[in-house]
Tab-separated table of C-alpha atoms in Angstrom:
chain	number	residue	atom	x	y	z
A	1	MET	CA	25.495	14.943	22.738
A	2	THR	CA	23.188	16.277	20.041
A	3	PRO	CA	22.977	14.619	16.933
A	4	ALA	CA	24.909	17.224	15.321
A	5	GLU	CA	27.020	15.837	16.808
A	6	THR	CA	28.243	13.203	16.057
A	7	ASN	CA	29.205	11.850	11.971
A	8	TRP	CA	27.303	11.781	9.356
A	9	ALA	CA	26.313	8.246	9.427
A	10	GLY	CA	25.858	8.359	13.528
A	11	ASN	CA	28.245	5.590	14.561
A	12	ILE	CA	30.689	8.215	15.553
A	13	THR	CA	29.758	10.444	18.738
A	14	PHE	CA	32.760	12.978	18.661
A	15	GLY	CA	34.396	13.560	21.890
A	16	ALA	CA	34.809	17.003	21.308
A	17	ARG	CA	33.912	20.296	24.611
A	18	ARG	CA	33.377	22.360	22.421
A	19	VAL	CA	32.383	22.756	18.508
A	20	CYS	CA	33.779	25.672	17.002
A	21	VAL	CA	32.483	27.594	13.619
A	22	PRO	CA	35.482	30.839	13.731
A	23	ARG	CA	33.805	33.049	10.701
A	24	SER	CA	36.347	34.452	9.416
A	25	GLU	CA	40.483	32.811	9.163
A	26	ALA	CA	41.776	35.254	11.725
A	27	GLU	CA	38.706	33.784	14.084
A	28	LEU	CA	39.581	30.564	13.218
A	29	ARG	CA	43.720	31.675	14.025
A	30	GLU	CA	42.804	32.642	17.664
A	31	THR	CA	40.646	29.809	17.832
A	32	VAL	CA	43.992	27.588	17.149
A	33	ALA	CA	46.432	29.163	18.614
A	34	ALA	CA	44.173	29.187	22.295
A	35	ALA	CA	43.106	25.446	21.640
A	36	GLY	CA	45.918	22.383	22.932
A	37	SER	CA	43.864	19.887	21.259
A	38	VAL	CA	42.363	20.625	18.115
A	39	ARG	CA	40.484	18.888	14.915
A	40	ALA	CA	39.242	19.593	11.507
A	41	LEU	CA	35.803	18.895	10.958
A	42	GLY	CA	34.142	18.078	7.395
A	43	THR	CA	31.099	17.325	6.596
A	44	ARG	CA	31.214	14.333	9.200
A	45	HIS	CA	30.745	11.167	6.404
A	46	SER	CA	34.465	9.939	7.745
A	47	PHE	CA	33.248	6.418	9.299
A	48	ASN	CA	36.240	6.768	12.143
A	49	THR	CA	37.625	8.539	15.007
A	50	VAL	CA	39.767	10.188	12.567
A	51	ALA	CA	38.166	13.621	13.076
A	52	ASP	CA	37.943	13.443	16.750
A	53	THR	CA	38.691	15.496	19.251
A	54	ALA	CA	38.479	15.626	23.136
A	55	GLY	CA	39.520	19.210	22.777
A	56	ASP	CA	38.169	21.492	19.803
A	57	LEU	CA	36.321	20.519	16.227
A	58	VAL	CA	36.746	23.486	14.360
A	59	SER	CA	34.354	23.549	10.690
A	60	VAL	CA	36.059	25.960	7.818
A	61	ALA	CA	31.829	25.692	6.909
A	62	GLY	CA	31.759	29.202	8.349
A	63	LEU	CA	34.286	31.240	6.885
A	64	PRO	CA	33.887	33.537	3.529
A	65	ARG	CA	32.846	31.878	0.064
A	66	VAL	CA	34.657	31.513	-1.777
A	67	VAL	CA	35.246	30.925	-5.762
A	68	ASP	CA	37.306	31.949	-7.278
A	69	ILE	CA	38.189	30.631	-11.048
A	70	ASP	CA	41.586	31.982	-13.086
A	71	PRO	CA	40.630	30.961	-17.141
A	72	ALA	CA	43.856	30.922	-17.655
A	73	ALA	CA	45.727	29.050	-15.010
A	74	ARG	CA	42.577	26.594	-16.301
A	75	ALA	CA	42.563	26.661	-11.565
A	76	VAL	CA	39.911	27.533	-9.172
A	77	THR	CA	40.482	28.622	-5.906
A	78	VAL	CA	38.068	27.263	-3.431
A	79	SER	CA	37.140	28.116	1.031
A	80	ALA	CA	37.810	24.150	2.340
A	81	GLY	CA	34.337	24.029	3.889
A	82	LEU	CA	32.775	23.539	0.007
A	83	ARG	CA	30.745	20.912	-0.828
A	84	PHE	CA	31.334	20.110	-4.451
A	85	GLY	CA	27.923	20.398	-4.992
A	86	GLU	CA	27.932	24.149	-3.891
A	87	PHE	CA	30.637	25.294	-6.852
A	88	ALA	CA	30.479	23.153	-9.411
A	89	GLY	CA	27.728	24.716	-11.421
A	90	GLU	CA	29.267	27.818	-11.154
A	91	LEU	CA	32.256	26.203	-12.392
A	92	ASN	CA	30.121	25.025	-15.808
A	93	GLU	CA	28.734	28.429	-16.050
A	94	ASN	CA	32.152	29.327	-16.843
A	95	GLY	CA	32.811	26.841	-19.444
A	96	PHE	CA	35.251	24.560	-16.562
A	97	ALA	CA	34.864	21.139	-14.714
A	98	LEU	CA	36.462	19.358	-12.237
A	99	HIS	CA	38.060	16.121	-14.419
A	100	ASN	CA	36.605	14.050	-11.020
A	101	LEU	CA	33.323	13.611	-8.234
A	102	GLY	CA	32.610	11.684	-5.763
A	103	SER	CA	30.285	9.875	-5.446
A	104	LEU	CA	28.035	12.626	-3.430
A	105	PRO	CA	29.163	15.569	-4.063
A	106	HIS	CA	27.310	16.997	-0.511
A	107	ILE	CA	30.876	15.884	0.875
A	108	SER	CA	33.844	18.588	1.636
A	109	VAL	CA	35.948	19.603	-0.425
A	110	ALA	CA	38.839	19.733	2.332
A	111	GLY	CA	38.046	16.782	4.240
A	112	ALA	CA	38.068	14.561	0.825
A	113	CYS	CA	40.857	15.018	-0.617
A	114	ALA	CA	42.116	15.330	2.492
A	115	THR	CA	41.353	11.136	3.353
A	116	GLY	CA	41.597	10.505	-0.902
A	117	THR	CA	38.116	10.226	-1.800
A	118	HIS	CA	37.604	9.325	-4.977
A	119	GLY	CA	35.277	8.497	-8.409
A	120	SER	CA	36.025	6.458	-10.657
A	121	GLY	CA	37.559	6.122	-14.542
A	122	VAL	CA	40.557	4.075	-15.059
A	123	GLY	CA	42.268	7.249	-16.161
A	124	ASN	CA	40.613	9.146	-13.312
A	125	ARG	CA	42.968	10.402	-10.280
A	126	SER	CA	41.440	10.767	-6.915
A	127	LEU	CA	39.736	14.063	-5.797
A	128	ALA	CA	43.201	15.155	-3.907
A	129	GLY	CA	45.034	14.637	-7.758
A	130	ALA	CA	42.860	18.072	-8.866
A	131	VAL	CA	44.660	20.016	-5.258
A	132	ARG	CA	48.076	22.455	-6.833
A	133	ALA	CA	48.138	24.751	-3.753
A	134	LEU	CA	46.265	24.647	-0.856
A	135	ASP	CA	46.418	27.121	2.240
A	136	MET	CA	46.143	26.569	5.784
A	137	VAL	CA	46.418	27.918	10.019
A	138	THR	CA	49.174	26.527	11.179
A	139	ALA	CA	49.519	24.805	15.286
A	140	ASP	CA	50.872	28.095	15.904
A	141	GLY	CA	47.070	30.343	14.734
A	142	GLY	CA	50.069	31.374	11.455
A	143	THR	CA	49.633	30.690	8.030
A	144	ARG	CA	51.151	28.831	6.001
A	145	THR	CA	51.227	27.658	1.686
A	146	LEU	CA	52.129	24.657	-0.206
A	147	ARG	CA	51.819	24.549	-4.257
A	148	ARG	CA	52.286	21.430	-6.306
A	149	GLY	CA	56.915	21.137	-6.557
A	150	ASP	CA	57.331	22.724	-3.069
A	151	ALA	CA	59.411	19.514	-1.127
A	152	ASP	CA	56.371	18.258	1.778
A	153	PHE	CA	52.886	18.957	-0.968
A	154	PRO	CA	53.070	14.951	-1.796
A	155	GLY	CA	52.641	15.100	2.499
A	156	ALA	CA	50.616	17.502	3.145
A	157	VAL	CA	47.382	16.535	0.279
A	158	VAL	CA	46.172	13.730	2.358
A	159	SER	CA	47.284	13.897	5.646
A	160	MET	CA	43.817	13.809	7.870
A	161	GLY	CA	44.986	17.229	8.850
A	162	ALA	CA	47.374	16.636	10.943
A	163	LEU	CA	49.093	19.970	9.810
A	164	GLY	CA	47.167	21.788	10.117
A	165	VAL	CA	43.367	23.354	9.474
A	166	VAL	CA	42.514	23.128	5.608
A	167	THR	CA	40.977	26.686	4.726
A	168	ARG	CA	41.276	27.671	1.001
A	169	LEU	CA	42.654	24.270	-2.071
A	170	THR	CA	43.522	25.595	-5.668
A	171	LEU	CA	41.998	22.526	-7.833
A	172	ASP	CA	43.070	22.468	-11.408
A	173	LEU	CA	40.747	22.395	-14.500
A	174	VAL	CA	39.636	21.179	-18.000
A	175	PRO	CA	37.040	22.087	-20.253
A	176	ALA	CA	33.232	21.086	-19.050
A	177	PHE	CA	31.923	18.643	-20.438
A	178	ASP	CA	28.970	16.719	-20.903
A	179	VAL	CA	27.487	13.181	-19.427
A	180	ARG	CA	26.152	10.038	-20.677
A	181	GLN	CA	24.379	7.303	-17.702
A	182	TRP	CA	23.489	4.538	-18.697
A	183	VAL	CA	22.807	1.107	-16.063
A	184	TYR	CA	23.138	-2.160	-17.040
A	185	GLU	CA	22.324	-6.036	-15.276
A	186	GLU	CA	24.083	-8.868	-14.626
A	187	LEU	CA	26.519	-8.845	-15.862
A	188	PRO	CA	28.387	-12.548	-16.478
A	189	GLU	CA	30.963	-12.527	-13.128
A	190	ALA	CA	32.951	-14.498	-15.369
A	191	THR	CA	32.845	-12.536	-17.856
A	192	LEU	CA	34.028	-9.519	-14.957
A	193	THR	CA	36.982	-11.264	-13.856
A	194	ALA	CA	38.357	-12.069	-17.664
A	195	ARG	CA	37.418	-9.148	-19.395
A	196	PHE	CA	37.980	-6.804	-15.933
A	197	ASP	CA	40.139	-4.207	-17.561
A	198	GLU	CA	37.959	-4.217	-20.649
A	199	VAL	CA	34.092	-3.934	-18.547
A	200	MET	CA	36.426	-0.878	-16.449
A	201	SER	CA	37.370	1.024	-19.287
A	202	GLY	CA	33.916	0.385	-21.097
A	203	ALA	CA	33.147	4.396	-20.167
A	204	TYR	CA	34.545	7.658	-18.800
A	205	SER	CA	33.480	6.403	-15.053
A	206	VAL	CA	32.697	2.644	-14.485
A	207	SER	CA	30.914	1.335	-11.401
A	208	VAL	CA	30.194	-2.590	-10.715
A	209	PHE	CA	27.729	-3.135	-7.502
A	210	THR	CA	27.243	-6.525	-6.434
A	211	ASP	CA	25.829	-7.864	-3.266
A	212	TRP	CA	27.849	-11.015	-3.637
A	213	ARG	CA	25.749	-13.484	-3.084
A	214	PRO	CA	25.639	-16.119	-6.376
A	215	GLY	CA	25.000	-14.687	-9.857
A	216	PRO	CA	25.838	-12.625	-11.855
A	217	VAL	CA	26.140	-9.014	-10.845
A	218	GLY	CA	23.689	-6.307	-10.053
A	219	GLN	CA	24.546	-3.453	-11.839
A	220	VAL	CA	27.372	-1.186	-13.642
A	221	TRP	CA	27.080	2.515	-14.449
A	222	LEU	CA	28.015	3.465	-17.062
A	223	LYS	CA	28.749	7.493	-17.361
A	224	GLN	CA	30.010	8.189	-20.980
A	225	ARG	CA	31.463	12.140	-21.852
A	226	VAL	CA	30.075	12.903	-24.460
A	227	GLY	CA	31.984	12.863	-27.664
A	228	ASP	CA	34.065	10.790	-26.274
A	229	GLU	CA	35.519	7.190	-28.381
A	230	GLY	CA	32.629	4.695	-26.592
A	231	PRO	CA	29.526	4.230	-26.954
A	232	GLN	CA	27.112	7.542	-27.639
A	233	GLN	CA	23.756	5.028	-27.989
A	234	ALA	CA	23.537	2.870	-25.257
A	235	PRO	CA	23.410	-0.988	-26.933
A	236	ALA	CA	19.953	-3.811	-25.385
A	237	GLU	CA	23.496	-6.038	-23.925
A	238	TRP	CA	26.941	-5.032	-23.336
A	239	PHE	CA	28.738	-7.788	-22.395
A	240	GLY	CA	26.493	-10.065	-21.542
A	241	ALA	CA	24.444	-7.525	-19.263
A	242	ARG	CA	21.154	-6.409	-20.122
A	243	LEU	CA	20.682	-2.638	-20.222
A	244	ALA	CA	17.959	-1.008	-17.179
A	245	ASP	CA	14.785	-0.245	-17.978
A	246	GLY	CA	14.840	2.305	-15.153
A	247	PRO	CA	16.110	3.832	-13.331
A	248	ARG	CA	17.990	2.670	-10.518
A	249	HIS	CA	19.637	3.143	-6.772
A	250	PRO	CA	22.816	0.896	-6.511
A	251	ILE	CA	20.578	-0.980	-3.851
A	252	PRO	CA	17.387	-2.572	-4.813
A	253	GLY	CA	13.962	-0.717	-2.653
A	254	LEU	CA	15.436	2.866	-2.331
A	255	PRO	CA	14.088	5.253	-4.961
A	256	ALA	CA	15.709	5.910	-8.050
A	257	GLY	CA	14.785	9.548	-8.258
A	258	ASN	CA	17.510	10.053	-5.193
A	259	CYS	CA	20.589	8.776	-8.197
A	260	THR	CA	21.343	11.147	-10.742
A	261	ARG	CA	19.314	11.132	-14.005
A	262	GLN	CA	20.208	7.661	-16.023
A	263	LEU	CA	19.252	6.450	-19.811
A	264	GLY	CA	21.341	8.026	-21.586
A	265	VAL	CA	19.836	11.830	-21.418
A	266	PRO	CA	22.822	13.745	-21.515
A	267	GLY	CA	23.159	15.730	-17.941
A	268	PRO	CA	26.455	18.695	-17.258
A	269	TRP	CA	29.512	16.174	-15.678
A	270	HIS	CA	28.839	17.769	-12.807
A	271	ARG	CA	24.754	16.477	-12.885
A	272	ARG	CA	25.860	12.671	-13.831
A	273	LEU	CA	29.290	11.895	-11.813
A	274	PRO	CA	28.501	11.196	-8.329
A	275	HIS	CA	26.012	8.717	-8.413
A	276	PHE	CA	23.300	11.344	-6.240
A	277	ARG	CA	21.735	14.168	-5.894
A	278	LEU	CA	22.987	17.045	-3.659
A	279	GLU	CA	18.698	17.948	-2.952
A	280	PHE	CA	18.580	14.192	-1.680
A	281	THR	CA	20.007	13.099	1.012
A	282	PRO	CA	23.005	10.913	0.108
A	283	SER	CA	22.657	7.408	-0.096
A	284	ASN	CA	21.496	5.440	2.704
A	285	GLY	CA	22.667	7.045	5.638
A	286	ASP	CA	22.398	4.402	8.288
A	287	GLU	CA	24.949	2.398	6.989
A	288	LEU	CA	28.837	1.523	8.230
A	289	GLN	CA	31.392	1.978	4.986
A	290	SER	CA	34.805	0.148	3.634
A	291	GLU	CA	36.692	0.114	1.081
A	292	TYR	CA	40.076	-1.135	0.115
A	293	PHE	CA	42.586	-0.262	-2.449
A	294	VAL	CA	45.156	-3.157	-4.785
A	295	ALA	CA	46.648	-2.467	-8.000
A	296	ARG	CA	45.149	-3.040	-10.664
A	297	GLU	CA	46.968	-4.944	-12.019
A	298	ASP	CA	45.862	-7.430	-9.310
A	299	ALA	CA	41.637	-7.118	-9.633
A	300	ALA	CA	40.579	-10.434	-10.262
A	301	ALA	CA	42.676	-12.127	-8.746
A	302	ALA	CA	41.357	-9.659	-4.969
A	303	TYR	CA	38.260	-10.138	-5.537
A	304	GLU	CA	38.088	-14.045	-6.385
A	305	ALA	CA	39.474	-13.572	-3.353
A	306	VAL	CA	37.100	-11.512	-2.250
A	307	GLY	CA	34.360	-13.939	-2.960
A	308	ARG	CA	35.042	-17.067	-1.476
A	309	LEU	CA	34.233	-15.152	1.994
A	310	ARG	CA	30.888	-14.012	0.625
A	311	ASP	CA	28.888	-16.314	2.504
A	312	ARG	CA	29.430	-13.928	5.562
A	313	ILE	CA	29.677	-10.160	3.663
A	314	ALA	CA	26.514	-10.682	1.761
A	315	PRO	CA	24.053	-10.826	5.409
A	316	LEU	CA	26.007	-8.111	6.357
A	317	LEU	CA	25.914	-5.688	2.871
A	318	GLN	CA	23.929	-3.701	2.353
A	319	ILE	CA	25.220	-3.231	-1.068
A	320	SER	CA	29.542	-2.670	-2.568
A	321	GLU	CA	30.171	-0.932	-5.450
A	322	ILE	CA	33.979	-1.334	-7.596
A	323	ARG	CA	35.544	1.211	-8.648
A	324	THR	CA	39.405	2.625	-10.825
A	325	VAL	CA	41.757	5.519	-9.614
A	326	ALA	CA	44.851	6.354	-11.400
A	327	GLY	CA	47.500	5.842	-9.341
A	328	ASP	CA	49.197	9.670	-8.155
A	329	ASP	CA	52.488	10.369	-5.922
A	330	LEU	CA	50.578	11.612	-2.907
A	331	TRP	CA	52.128	9.658	0.151
A	332	LEU	CA	49.571	8.657	1.767
A	333	SER	CA	47.312	8.464	-1.309
A	334	PRO	CA	45.569	4.479	-0.826
A	335	ALA	CA	46.413	4.883	-5.033
A	336	ARG	CA	49.921	6.325	-4.236
A	337	GLY	CA	52.284	4.629	-7.381
A	338	ARG	CA	50.054	2.329	-8.680
A	339	ASP	CA	47.021	2.536	-10.571
A	340	SER	CA	44.841	0.969	-8.361
A	341	VAL	CA	40.503	-1.009	-7.882
A	342	ALA	CA	38.514	-0.016	-5.016
A	343	PHE	CA	36.141	-2.944	-3.306
A	344	HIS	CA	34.159	-0.327	-1.582
A	345	PHE	CA	31.668	-2.229	0.845
A	346	THR	CA	28.858	-0.465	1.934
A	347	TRP	CA	27.053	-2.387	5.976
A	348	VAL	CA	24.298	-2.185	7.745
A	349	PRO	CA	25.188	-0.237	10.841
A	350	ASP	CA	26.611	-3.079	13.490
A	351	THR	CA	29.919	-2.789	14.373
A	352	ALA	CA	30.257	-6.169	16.469
A	353	ALA	CA	28.810	-7.730	13.908
A	354	VAL	CA	30.656	-6.492	10.633
A	355	ALA	CA	34.279	-5.827	12.435
A	356	PRO	CA	35.180	-9.655	12.357
A	357	VAL	CA	34.148	-9.675	8.765
A	358	LEU	CA	36.936	-6.686	7.772
A	359	GLY	CA	39.663	-8.896	8.951
A	360	GLU	CA	38.729	-11.919	7.339
A	361	ILE	CA	38.753	-9.673	3.716
A	362	GLU	CA	41.835	-8.012	5.337
A	363	GLU	CA	42.761	-11.223	5.567
A	364	ALA	CA	41.959	-12.351	1.953
A	365	LEU	CA	43.745	-8.906	0.684
A	366	ALA	CA	46.882	-9.614	2.650
A	367	PRO	CA	49.052	-11.188	-0.598
A	368	PHE	CA	48.034	-7.899	-3.197
A	369	GLY	CA	49.006	-5.009	-0.403
A	370	ALA	CA	45.506	-3.500	-0.069
A	371	ARG	CA	45.240	-0.104	1.714
A	372	PRO	CA	42.251	0.543	3.624
A	373	HIS	CA	40.048	4.602	3.204
A	374	TRP	CA	41.190	6.727	6.492
A	375	GLY	CA	37.986	7.670	6.587
A	376	LYS	CA	36.616	4.305	5.796
A	377	VAL	CA	35.924	2.142	9.212
A	378	PHE	CA	38.740	-0.693	8.796
A	379	THR	CA	40.502	-2.978	11.199
A	380	THR	CA	44.681	-3.225	9.788
A	381	ALA	CA	47.113	-3.490	12.187
A	382	PRO	CA	49.760	0.471	12.255
A	383	ASP	CA	51.888	-2.227	11.728
A	384	VAL	CA	51.222	-3.650	8.674
A	385	LEU	CA	50.236	0.090	7.072
A	386	ARG	CA	53.930	1.200	7.719
A	387	THR	CA	54.970	-1.544	5.259
A	388	LEU	CA	51.698	-0.596	2.665
A	389	TYR	CA	53.228	3.334	2.090
A	390	GLY	CA	56.839	3.319	0.874
A	391	GLN	CA	56.833	7.549	2.721
A	392	TYR	CA	55.141	7.047	5.570
A	393	GLU	CA	58.071	7.715	7.814
A	394	ASP	CA	58.501	10.498	5.654
A	395	PHE	CA	54.816	11.857	6.923
A	396	GLU	CA	55.464	11.093	10.367
A	397	GLU	CA	58.328	13.792	9.784
A	398	LEU	CA	56.053	15.688	8.607
A	399	THR	CA	53.425	16.177	11.113
A	400	ARG	CA	56.456	16.569	13.923
A	401	ARG	CA	57.925	19.802	11.908
A	402	TYR	CA	54.494	20.628	11.403
A	403	ASP	CA	52.545	20.579	14.963
A	404	PRO	CA	55.384	19.562	16.691
A	405	SER	CA	53.603	20.848	19.877
A	406	GLY	CA	50.786	17.802	18.960
A	407	THR	CA	47.926	20.756	18.782
A	408	PHE	CA	46.147	18.551	15.530
A	409	ARG	CA	47.185	15.320	17.133
A	410	ASN	CA	44.318	12.538	18.444
A	411	ASP	CA	43.465	8.665	19.622
A	412	PHE	CA	43.548	7.672	15.377
A	413	LEU	CA	46.751	9.649	14.741
A	414	ASP	CA	48.782	8.915	17.942
A	415	ARG	CA	47.987	4.871	16.493
A	416	HIS	CA	48.888	4.495	13.832
A	417	PHE	CA	51.257	7.321	13.578
A	418	PRO	CA	52.994	7.187	16.841
A	419	ARG	CA	55.167	9.730	18.161
């Protein structure tokens, strides 16, 4: 296998016999209909085998570019393989925005939505929460459109490619807005746990970065919408944390120039809501990632439970990020049915060393019904996952109806959604 046939981080080497890049929907339909086993491939930012297959990997990045803005409906239809950073500017130029963006503008729309990827903000749903319709190629080479309100729609948005190859998505839009971004350092840990909701509600989007070592929390990133209630000028202190005196990278020692503009300089939403700039290599790259979602009301207790493992976590960690996600009604969304807090871990690239620690974190968070991110590294057993989602069996039935021959099955789906 060549380096191009690994995932973004390089910890997964795909087992596919070939990678297909169809240039039209007709070619995609022919490819899917002729293949016995197919998986859709996005920007390869998953850290587990969710996208892997022994059959054909099909990238939708080669399909014709679609960015169709409907001003009256406040919606945009985009081709599934587009990265968020490739069309967000066009939305902004036309006076519109997405409600939120993830840390990286480098990820594809379809892949991010299919795995429940998110940004931050107590009032902001995951990126999949903006989906109002999707088009897909089904196992027989046919096409299907599902819209919000259709019975199968809530099960099809966060579906990990189990139902078909998504070709287009229609997303909700909001009026364009500007954002100021500040970074604060050394937030007292006791303040975070005692006043968690206040801290995380301090701006439109708030991210807390920590290395889980004893002492204050390393950084808090505040992304404040210009014109919203809240600070439009940064105080020198905020909940006991001090204002950073220059740009920062979430991982100490890495160049802040890779990150979106800070120091309160206003800019359009798509140049402030992500942490990293499209024109630079995202994050670190040489890493593993894990993430667990618990109900926001359990945030402080969950933080303390993870904190008891800090001696196990810190030596293997590059950085950890804590974010909030508003609840939604999508069957397999990690934020399904509850406003959530997500504990994210960026690890050193050592699977053998990290895996046992993941088991300990999962055990510590088990009393809070922690749901792992579908596209990141986790060890939660399938029988435990089944208890965390009320419509797990409904989703399994949905995959049987949409893909009775198992065209889109792989080891990941067989393990977590057995037939």
